[in-house]
Amino acid sequence: MTALTLTNISKSFGQVEVLKNISLTVEPGEFVVFVGPSGCGKSTLLRLIAGLEDASSGEVQIDGNPVNNLPPAKRGIAMVFQSYALYPHLTVRGNMALGLKQAGKPKAEIDDRIAKASGMLAMQDLLDRRPAELSGGQRQRVAIGRAIVREPKLFLFDEPLSNLDAALRMATRIEIARLHRTLGASMIYVTHDQTEAMTLADKIVVLNDGLVEQVGTPMQLYNDPANKFVAGFLGAPSMNFVPGKQVGFPDVHVLGIRPEHLRITQNGRISGQVIYVENLGGDTNVMVETVDELQVIVRLFGQHDIASDTKIQLDFDDIHGFHFDADGNRIRN
Amino acid sequence: MSKARRNPVNMIAAHAILITYTLIALFPVFVILINSFKNRKSIFREPLALPDADSFSLVGYQTVLKQGDFFLYFQNSMIVTVVSLFLVLLFGAMAAFALAEYRFKGNTLMGLYLALGIMIPIRIGTVAILEMMVQTGLVNTLWALILVYTAQGLPLAVFILSEFMRQVSDDLKDAGRIDGLSEYTIFFRLVLPLVRPAMATVAVFNMIPIWNDLWFPLILAPAEESKTLTLGSQVFIGQFVTDWNAVLSALSMAILPVMILYVIFSRQLIRGITSGAVK
Ligand SMILES: Nc1ncnc2c1ncn2[C@@H]1O[C@H](COP(=O)(O)OP(=O)(O)O)[C@@H](O)[C@H]1O
Ligand SMILES: [Mg+2]
């Protein structure tokens, strides 16, 4: 039995179609990440699964049961929001208990679940504070705790790390991954950040403009993107695109090449001028403007001493090139 | 404000302006209060002098308390004001929540319609209102006043409150829905506490015109048993003679409850007016 099945889901706000005929499944225990640029409909899809929006058409099944007509509280889900959305007038304990009280659970069981969840998240000391007395990271932990105590069949996260600073984001990301292992629950995680997607996901669903572009494991998508959008979206720095005829492939509309597969040589197919160098210590990103005023990025391992404005030549091995047609679809051969 | 940004000249100027304004605003109240404790002759001879052994007199208060059923008027005013405010806040907040929270056909139109009342003074409809009240048998009851004041206060209440409710985080309400709270619980337990400053603002803006109104009590409820304080005080103002002691005493007493309500709301009020300006 699947944890979640979406069948031909569409959603319109007035005239605007935000989600277009989306079908997908989430297996039990799977960590699925919805990733895509801002405004592509990720949150809408998640809210639709939660029951906070109604689908214009299509069916949502959770744990094998159609839930289109069930209110959010009865769907067996829990959701963590980007803005934490803690109840400001309740303590941390009250925040975690509210949903369970509402469901009529006995007090002993509520206390039990809160103790377990707060132990898991190392926040026993925070239980009697109010949200206003917590830092951003602590608030997000409480929000996650509030989701855990519900013991849902399906966790929904909507960009839970976007409001945290970089260090905290990394720590919380690891904590979420650990939670997923401990709880073994099915989770759907929405983000626009491809790093979060690549590091957390068992399966990534790439959305663009209300459509599913591709579904697969992080490495499948990285190594074998179905189209130009997926190729360009995953990977940092992102893939370089050059017209095929400039690099010796007259039949190919656009050729994509990852920054790490470009190398600086004496005599390459791409020539240009260095406009900026990013020294990251571990590797070096070199931004090059080609003679046709295209920008490409070369990623070199280790530290390199390259001055801006130097003229350089770049080349790559043909097996590393991704070929795309005029519609952006991958040409495989 | 940080110490570094505090400039003594500016501080003094700002305080001078504020103090001047306070004095101007409080002066009439002060004059009414001191004169209410003086006998009639001293009121006219030296209206600005404080009451002293010679001029001190409680005759005004005695007249007020003896003549007419002052406590009944007081009670009527209190009931009308408090019940009207309660209804304005309750229905105003509920309508505002619906407008701010739910997408439905004609939402904007409904909002405009409800706001129309801000621009059209309700007194234009006095004749029609009076006819309605006569037909429903509500003349000379407090309900006539309560209904009119509720109608009068709702437009601004809906307008202000819906603006504030739009700012309440959607995620918070959604979190409540996922936790199984009903829409009513979300409204009363999550949203209302967060718009409390706005509610206080609406309450204060509505309270004073209701408490002071003479027009509708005179037209809709002039009977002895439904007279409000403002209307009741008019008996002391005659065409030929006016009992100034009694008028001033009645006014002094009428200020009190408004002051008390104002103090209750004022802490919230200041936050309501300035919220959004500084985050
Ligand atoms: N309640 C709504 N009414 C109208 N349009 C909406 C509503 N919610 C979202 N949208 C539109 O749907 C699109 C997708 O929004 P959203 O799902 O929030 O995107 P994402 O989470 O991927 O950034 C956006 O263009 C947004 O303007
Ligand atoms: Mg979003």
XYZ file of C-alpha atoms and ligand atoms in Angstrom:
640
model
C 0.000 0.000 0.000
C 1.360 3.425 -0.865
C 1.609 6.245 1.656
C 0.281 8.794 -0.818
C -1.162 8.533 -4.292
C -2.051 11.570 -6.353
C -4.087 10.874 -9.469
C -4.478 13.530 -12.163
C -4.531 16.414 -9.715
C -5.318 19.846 -11.146
C -5.851 23.074 -9.278
C -6.969 26.460 -10.557
C -7.298 29.742 -8.738
C -9.913 31.505 -10.858
C -8.603 31.430 -14.415
C -5.049 30.568 -13.432
C -4.162 26.892 -13.546
C -1.525 26.431 -10.868
C -1.232 22.621 -10.918
C -1.628 20.697 -14.141
C -2.566 17.045 -14.105
C -0.147 15.807 -11.479
C 0.112 12.106 -10.685
C 2.613 10.620 -8.299
C 3.102 8.165 -5.474
C 4.996 8.152 -2.201
C 5.985 4.752 -0.811
C 5.796 4.020 2.938
C 8.883 5.334 4.720
C 10.029 7.268 1.707
C 11.482 10.793 1.925
C 10.206 12.676 -1.106
C 11.291 16.207 -1.911
C 9.259 18.521 -4.124
C 11.654 20.992 -5.605
C 11.153 23.816 -8.077
C 11.499 27.550 -8.456
C 9.368 29.918 -6.361
C 5.784 30.169 -7.537
C 5.760 26.840 -9.354
C 2.994 25.448 -7.138
C 4.889 23.389 -4.541
C 3.094 24.861 -1.550
C -0.249 24.589 -3.286
C 0.364 20.894 -3.946
C 1.368 20.322 -0.333
C -1.655 22.221 0.993
C -3.819 20.163 -1.284
C -2.421 16.953 0.201
C -2.990 18.394 3.681
C -6.581 19.264 2.836
C -6.101 23.005 3.229
C -7.053 23.475 -0.435
C -9.504 21.504 -2.521
C -8.335 20.027 -5.796
C -10.174 21.305 -8.880
C -10.022 17.746 -10.150
C -8.219 14.518 -9.367
C -7.939 12.221 -6.367
C -5.752 12.228 -3.267
C -5.243 8.919 -1.434
C -3.394 8.674 1.846
C -2.501 5.204 3.079
C -4.812 3.722 0.479
C -7.892 5.738 1.450
C -9.371 8.510 -0.674
C -9.243 11.662 1.457
C -10.656 14.290 -0.895
C -13.585 14.844 1.434
C -11.757 14.560 4.761
C -10.795 17.669 6.750
C -7.058 18.177 7.431
C -7.226 16.893 11.006
C -8.636 13.540 9.891
C -6.131 12.824 7.144
C -3.384 11.438 9.365
C -0.912 14.109 8.328
C 1.148 16.708 10.165
C 2.590 19.819 8.641
C 5.553 22.041 9.448
C 5.400 25.560 8.053
C 8.116 27.918 6.929
C 6.927 30.560 9.385
C 6.776 28.021 12.272
C 3.126 29.007 12.911
C 3.293 28.295 16.640
C 0.315 29.350 18.748
C 1.627 32.523 20.390
C -0.543 32.270 23.513
C 0.409 28.684 24.386
C 3.585 27.295 25.889
C 5.684 24.820 23.965
C 3.881 22.036 25.798
C 0.519 23.583 24.980
C 1.491 23.911 21.340
C 2.345 20.238 21.130
C -0.695 19.119 23.115
C -3.404 21.086 21.335
C -3.942 18.748 18.403
C -4.030 15.690 20.641
C -6.446 17.308 23.089
C -8.614 18.233 20.152
C -8.570 14.597 19.042
C -9.673 13.578 22.561
C -6.575 11.635 23.540
C -6.207 10.815 27.267
C -3.922 13.076 29.268
C -1.432 10.345 30.125
C -0.917 9.499 26.475
C -0.480 13.160 25.576
C 2.187 13.610 28.267
C 3.859 10.453 27.111
C 4.039 11.530 23.489
C 5.274 15.006 24.398
C 8.015 13.535 26.577
C 9.100 11.244 23.759
C 9.082 13.938 21.085
C 10.856 16.517 23.218
C 13.476 13.933 24.116
C 14.023 13.178 20.462
C 14.538 16.873 19.696
C 16.466 17.676 22.901
C 14.048 20.363 23.998
C 12.885 19.170 27.418
C 14.060 22.473 28.892
C 11.873 24.528 26.600
C 8.520 22.958 27.412
C 7.240 25.747 29.648
C 8.342 28.663 27.498
C 6.210 30.597 25.101
C 7.143 30.921 21.418
C 8.134 34.575 21.911
C 10.878 33.404 24.280
C 12.481 31.073 21.748
C 15.063 31.617 19.024
C 14.233 30.875 15.397
C 15.930 27.500 15.467
C 14.164 26.512 18.682
C 10.807 27.569 17.262
C 11.330 25.383 14.237
C 12.237 22.465 16.522
C 9.001 23.022 18.427
C 7.083 23.085 15.156
C 8.692 19.773 14.214
C 7.884 18.437 17.672
C 4.271 19.454 17.256
C 4.213 17.404 14.073
C 5.868 14.384 15.679
C 3.430 14.073 18.598
C 0.594 13.630 16.143
C 2.275 10.398 14.988
C 1.078 11.016 11.440
C 1.198 8.608 8.540
C 2.641 11.380 6.446
C 4.789 14.369 7.406
C 4.553 17.497 5.278
C 7.293 20.124 5.436
C 6.892 23.423 3.599
C 10.315 25.046 3.268
C 10.977 24.544 6.982
C 14.537 25.851 6.845
C 14.121 29.000 4.775
C 13.977 31.336 7.758
C 17.086 29.940 9.433
C 20.672 31.095 9.000
C 23.141 28.936 7.099
C 24.726 27.081 10.028
C 21.397 26.342 11.669
C 19.938 25.283 8.357
C 22.599 22.635 7.948
C 22.162 21.400 11.534
C 18.386 21.212 11.234
C 18.671 19.482 7.880
C 20.767 16.775 9.453
C 18.296 16.551 12.318
C 15.395 16.063 9.921
C 17.307 13.343 8.087
C 18.005 11.650 11.431
C 14.347 11.933 12.449
C 13.324 10.301 9.221
C 15.592 7.356 9.952
C 14.398 7.056 13.563
C 10.684 7.382 12.855
C 10.701 5.581 9.537
C 7.696 7.659 8.542
C 6.808 8.871 5.062
C 7.775 12.479 4.560
C 7.171 15.066 1.884
C 9.479 18.013 1.960
C 9.049 21.106 -0.161
C 11.968 23.359 -0.982
C 13.291 25.632 -3.691
C 16.828 24.839 -2.583
C 18.396 22.130 -4.691
C 21.053 21.382 -2.057
C 18.372 20.443 0.474
C 16.670 18.364 -2.175
C 19.823 16.499 -3.173
C 20.953 15.807 0.392
C 17.659 14.756 1.962
C 15.665 12.985 -0.699
C 15.114 9.336 -1.445
C 13.144 10.608 -4.380
C 12.990 14.068 -5.911
C 9.989 15.441 -7.769
C 11.005 18.412 -9.892
C 8.125 20.795 -10.468
C 8.033 23.678 -12.878
C 5.079 25.875 -13.633
C 2.581 23.394 -12.192
C 3.943 20.410 -14.092
C 6.047 17.487 -12.921
C 9.237 17.708 -14.971
C 10.883 14.547 -13.688
C 10.797 12.095 -10.784
C 13.776 10.081 -9.606
C 16.545 9.616 -7.091
C 18.910 12.570 -6.715
C 21.658 10.850 -8.701
C 19.292 9.718 -11.462
C 18.189 13.293 -11.937
C 21.709 14.628 -11.763
C 23.233 12.108 -14.105
C 20.326 11.608 -16.440
C 18.059 14.685 -16.554
C 15.051 14.353 -18.832
C 15.150 17.916 -20.046
C 16.967 21.195 -19.944
C 14.985 22.503 -16.969
C 15.929 19.627 -14.679
C 19.506 19.708 -15.923
C 19.783 23.393 -15.134
C 17.921 23.277 -11.830
C 19.925 20.586 -10.057
C 23.593 21.075 -9.366
C 25.473 24.082 -8.047
C 26.901 25.915 -9.835
C 24.285 25.042 -12.421
C 24.885 23.440 -15.781
C 26.286 25.552 -18.624
C 24.318 25.705 -21.850
C 25.937 26.532 -25.164
C 24.505 26.370 -28.693
C 25.384 22.976 -30.210
C 26.692 24.300 -33.483
C 29.410 26.298 -31.714
C 30.932 23.233 -30.158
C 30.800 20.912 -33.143
C 27.265 19.442 -32.835
C 25.258 21.062 -35.632
C 22.213 18.786 -34.991
C 21.974 19.680 -31.327
C 20.058 22.829 -30.408
C 21.636 23.281 -27.007
C 24.445 21.375 -25.394
C 24.642 21.249 -21.612
C 27.859 20.693 -19.753
C 28.376 20.661 -15.995
C 30.950 23.114 -14.584
C 33.093 20.304 -13.224
C 33.366 18.732 -16.685
C 34.850 21.805 -18.326
C 38.614 22.154 -18.283
C 41.007 24.908 -19.225
C 43.243 23.974 -22.159
C 45.500 25.557 -24.740
C 43.200 24.910 -27.615
C 39.519 24.294 -26.829
C 36.161 24.649 -28.469
C 35.064 27.491 -26.221
C 37.159 30.590 -25.907
C 36.516 33.594 -23.737
C 37.666 35.910 -21.023
C 37.641 35.359 -17.274
C 35.263 37.836 -15.654
C 35.257 36.654 -12.068
C 36.906 34.020 -9.907
C 35.370 32.550 -6.759
C 37.981 30.983 -4.510
C 36.167 28.637 -2.151
C 39.301 26.967 -0.843
C 38.206 23.448 -1.678
C 37.396 24.367 -5.223
C 37.513 27.348 -7.508
C 34.680 28.617 -9.701
C 35.780 30.544 -12.748
C 33.188 32.624 -14.580
C 34.021 33.036 -18.224
C 32.369 35.214 -20.827
C 32.673 33.571 -24.211
C 33.257 35.425 -27.430
C 29.493 35.177 -28.113
C 28.766 36.869 -24.784
C 27.535 33.690 -23.109
C 28.528 33.116 -19.516
C 29.881 29.744 -18.547
C 31.219 28.549 -15.223
C 34.151 26.228 -14.804
C 34.576 24.406 -11.538
C 38.132 23.426 -10.754
C 39.158 21.218 -7.914
C 41.593 22.773 -5.453
C 43.056 26.254 -5.503
C 44.043 28.001 -8.706
C 45.606 31.351 -9.306
C 43.680 32.852 -12.199
C 43.418 36.578 -12.765
C 40.319 38.296 -14.061
C 40.378 39.428 -17.694
C 42.727 36.605 -18.744
C 41.870 35.099 -22.092
C 41.382 31.350 -21.831
C 40.181 28.354 -23.834
C 37.853 25.652 -22.499
C 37.081 22.145 -23.610
C 35.233 19.020 -22.475
C 34.878 15.335 -23.242
C 31.949 14.633 -25.539
C 30.509 11.913 -23.273
C 29.853 14.576 -20.619
C 27.717 16.700 -22.927
C 23.887 16.600 -22.565
C 22.057 17.211 -25.809
C 18.745 19.088 -25.923
C 16.395 19.860 -28.785
C 14.676 23.156 -29.461
C 11.906 22.343 -26.928
C 14.434 21.660 -24.223
C 13.889 17.886 -24.290
C 16.825 15.612 -23.971
C 18.127 13.901 -27.114
C 19.514 10.520 -26.126
C 21.620 8.414 -28.459
C 15.248 55.485 20.888
C 18.981 55.088 21.411
C 20.896 57.551 23.505
C 23.032 58.623 20.593
C 20.019 59.691 18.572
C 18.513 61.661 21.446
C 19.104 65.352 20.971
C 18.287 67.528 24.037
C 16.944 70.445 21.979
C 14.601 68.158 20.074
C 13.548 66.434 23.262
C 12.647 69.721 24.936
C 10.806 70.960 21.863
C 8.862 67.716 21.536
C 7.894 67.731 25.185
C 6.928 71.400 25.072
C 4.585 70.708 22.175
C 3.109 67.648 23.849
C 2.604 69.400 27.165
C 0.989 72.411 25.477
C -1.354 70.147 23.618
C -2.225 68.216 26.756
C -3.021 71.445 28.607
C -5.243 72.678 25.783
C -7.041 69.365 25.597
C -7.555 69.020 29.324
C -8.471 72.638 29.999
C -12.238 72.388 29.352
C -12.460 69.243 31.439
C -10.592 70.980 34.195
C -12.890 74.025 34.078
C -15.978 71.825 34.220
C -14.604 69.873 37.168
C -13.615 72.867 39.307
C -16.793 74.765 38.598
C -18.974 71.804 39.438
C -17.775 72.218 43.031
C -18.591 75.935 43.255
C -21.740 77.839 44.005
C -23.546 79.621 41.230
C -22.241 83.092 41.963
C -18.586 82.106 41.964
C -19.008 80.191 38.714
C -19.838 83.420 36.974
C -17.675 85.793 38.953
C -14.412 83.863 38.650
C -14.872 80.889 36.368
C -11.176 79.962 36.455
C -10.637 80.149 40.221
C -10.324 76.961 42.220
C -13.097 76.331 44.722
C -12.190 77.745 48.148
C -13.925 77.818 51.514
C -16.187 80.595 50.331
C -17.178 79.318 46.952
C -17.198 75.558 47.626
C -20.595 73.997 47.244
C -22.046 70.630 46.358
C -25.400 72.041 45.410
C -24.993 70.958 41.811
C -24.453 67.328 42.769
C -27.339 67.456 45.218
C -29.669 68.775 42.532
C -28.576 66.149 40.075
C -28.963 63.299 42.508
C -32.367 64.519 43.745
C -33.950 65.611 40.556
C -34.695 63.085 37.874
C -33.611 59.516 38.139
C -29.969 60.147 37.587
C -28.850 56.632 38.394
C -31.344 55.181 35.988
C -30.050 57.451 33.208
C -26.554 56.473 34.101
C -27.441 52.825 33.972
C -29.218 53.286 30.634
C -26.193 54.992 29.112
C -23.925 52.285 30.431
C -26.100 49.471 29.094
C -26.495 51.090 25.687
C -22.783 51.811 25.346
C -21.484 48.493 26.586
C -23.980 46.339 24.699
C -23.534 48.331 21.483
C -19.762 48.086 21.743
C -19.984 44.374 22.397
C -22.208 43.810 19.378
C -20.106 46.061 17.127
C -16.949 44.220 18.106
C -18.477 40.764 17.847
C -20.253 41.158 14.528
C -17.608 43.490 13.134
C -14.865 40.981 13.884
C -16.866 38.076 12.487
C -17.656 39.905 9.242
C -14.065 41.077 8.997
C -12.822 37.505 9.473
C -15.083 36.218 6.733
C -13.970 38.958 4.362
C -10.314 38.516 5.146
C -10.187 34.738 5.326
C -12.555 33.184 2.834
C -12.526 33.413 -0.920
C -16.083 33.639 -2.203
C -17.849 35.311 -5.063
C -18.563 38.959 -4.357
C -16.066 39.198 -1.514
C -14.710 42.582 -2.635
C -18.175 43.861 -3.423
C -19.412 42.832 -0.003
C -16.436 44.592 1.595
C -17.229 47.780 -0.303
C -20.890 47.558 0.601
C -20.064 47.167 4.279
C -17.628 50.067 4.098
C -20.187 52.337 2.440
C -21.612 53.138 5.859
C -18.413 54.955 6.765
C -19.182 57.603 4.187
C -22.945 57.927 4.695
C -23.963 59.378 8.056
C -26.636 57.251 9.674
C -28.565 60.344 10.768
C -29.733 60.833 7.178
C -31.971 57.835 7.774
C -33.418 59.096 11.041
C -36.999 59.389 9.792
C -36.995 55.916 8.294
C -35.371 54.518 11.421
C -37.994 56.154 13.598
C -40.790 54.688 11.435
C -39.227 51.251 11.687
C -38.861 51.526 15.434
C -42.455 52.625 15.802
C -43.683 49.726 13.687
C -41.601 47.197 15.613
C -42.651 48.739 18.908
C -39.082 49.451 19.916
C -39.440 53.190 20.525
C -38.618 54.174 24.058
C -36.627 51.031 24.666
C -32.882 50.734 24.987
C -32.915 48.205 22.134
C -33.776 50.988 19.701
C -30.569 52.773 20.622
C -28.459 49.632 20.780
C -29.538 48.545 17.305
C -28.904 51.966 15.801
C -25.485 52.325 17.413
C -24.503 48.823 16.377
C -25.421 49.642 12.789
C -23.575 52.924 13.049
C -20.390 51.367 14.392
C -20.173 48.273 12.177
C -18.837 49.789 8.921
C -15.704 51.261 10.435
C -15.237 48.199 12.626
C -15.392 45.836 9.645
C -13.091 48.069 7.657
C -10.397 48.377 10.338
C -10.616 44.805 11.605
C -10.516 43.144 8.193
C -7.360 45.078 7.420
C -5.786 43.758 10.606
C -7.051 40.220 10.127
C -5.456 40.039 6.705
C -2.144 40.436 8.496
C -2.670 37.438 10.756
C -0.451 34.644 9.486
C -2.254 32.184 7.212
C 0.081 29.453 8.366
C -1.103 29.927 11.941
C -4.741 29.401 10.970
C -3.762 26.434 8.829
C -1.803 24.931 11.701
C -4.990 25.233 13.743
C -6.996 23.488 11.027
C -4.506 20.627 10.911
C -4.763 20.336 14.691
C -8.512 19.956 14.287
C -9.694 23.337 15.542
C -13.068 24.450 14.215
C -13.336 27.707 12.299
C -14.986 29.244 15.381
C -12.143 28.177 17.644
C -9.638 29.530 15.149
C -11.531 32.806 15.124
C -11.974 33.165 18.864
C -8.800 31.553 20.156
C -6.170 32.312 17.528
C -7.227 35.360 15.544
C -9.077 37.555 18.052
C -6.248 37.663 20.598
C -3.872 38.756 17.842
C -6.093 41.635 16.710
C -6.851 42.820 20.250
C -5.151 46.199 19.687
C -7.349 46.802 16.662
C -10.418 45.810 18.668
C -9.500 48.336 21.354
C -9.061 51.017 18.715
C -12.498 50.296 17.315
C -13.986 50.235 20.809
C -12.623 53.651 21.753
C -13.581 55.264 18.465
C -17.121 53.996 18.886
C -17.539 54.482 22.606
C -17.357 58.255 22.851
C -19.858 59.131 20.099
C -22.316 56.615 21.559
C -21.948 57.827 25.112
C -22.268 61.477 24.123
C -25.020 61.129 21.547
C -28.073 63.291 22.095
C -29.765 62.889 18.719
C -31.002 59.338 18.797
C -31.936 59.213 22.503
C -34.006 62.350 21.953
C -35.779 60.923 18.912
C -36.013 57.217 19.612
C -36.076 56.898 23.392
C -37.082 60.119 25.125
C -39.271 58.359 27.704
C -38.308 58.749 31.345
C -37.380 55.091 31.818
C -35.149 54.930 28.719
C -33.423 58.295 28.951
C -29.652 58.300 28.653
C -27.367 60.432 30.749
C -26.769 63.023 28.047
C -30.471 63.397 27.448
C -31.228 63.387 31.168
C -28.767 66.229 31.741
C -30.693 68.389 29.307
C -33.450 69.012 31.852
C -31.096 71.412 33.559
C -30.613 73.445 30.412
C -33.701 75.545 29.975
C -34.711 78.033 27.344
C -34.709 80.830 29.928
C -32.823 79.564 32.952
C -30.081 77.040 33.063
C -29.032 75.387 36.292
C -25.302 75.541 35.629
C -24.383 73.855 38.896
C -26.440 70.850 37.968
C -25.256 70.793 34.345
C -21.601 70.904 35.336
C -22.045 68.276 38.023
C -23.905 65.977 35.675
C -21.196 66.401 33.050
C -18.456 65.723 35.590
C -20.087 62.481 36.558
C -20.686 61.567 32.959
C -16.981 61.822 32.216
C -16.050 59.189 34.768
C -17.214 55.952 33.142
C -15.782 57.004 29.790
C -12.488 57.624 31.519
C -12.560 54.205 33.110
C -13.368 52.438 29.846
C -10.718 54.478 28.117
C -8.052 53.478 30.603
C -9.022 49.849 30.111
C -8.629 50.115 26.354
C -5.827 52.657 26.116
C -2.825 50.370 26.513
C -4.125 48.277 23.660
C -5.165 51.375 21.739
C -1.713 52.860 21.474
C -0.381 49.577 20.162
C -3.272 49.472 17.700
C -2.600 52.885 16.242
C 1.135 52.481 15.946
C 1.326 48.793 15.041
C 2.709 48.226 11.590
C 4.495 51.561 11.810
C 7.243 49.981 13.857
C 7.832 46.280 13.638
N -4.920 31.545 -2.635
C -4.424 31.819 -3.853
N -5.133 32.551 -4.721
C -4.637 32.826 -5.953
N -3.449 32.413 -6.392
C -2.697 31.675 -5.570
C -3.139 31.342 -4.256
N -2.176 30.595 -3.652
C -1.191 30.487 -4.557
N -1.483 31.120 -5.705
C -0.643 31.187 -6.928
O -0.260 29.891 -7.247
C 1.074 29.870 -7.695
C 1.851 28.837 -6.921
O 1.980 29.252 -5.582
P 2.735 28.393 -4.503
O 2.170 27.038 -4.483
O 2.714 29.156 -3.226
O 4.209 28.380 -5.073
P 5.554 27.857 -4.385
O 5.234 27.328 -3.039
O 6.080 26.846 -5.329
O 6.455 29.053 -4.330
C 1.616 31.265 -7.556
O 1.621 31.857 -8.831
C 0.635 31.946 -6.656
O 0.514 33.290 -7.026
Mg 5.826 28.019 -1.129
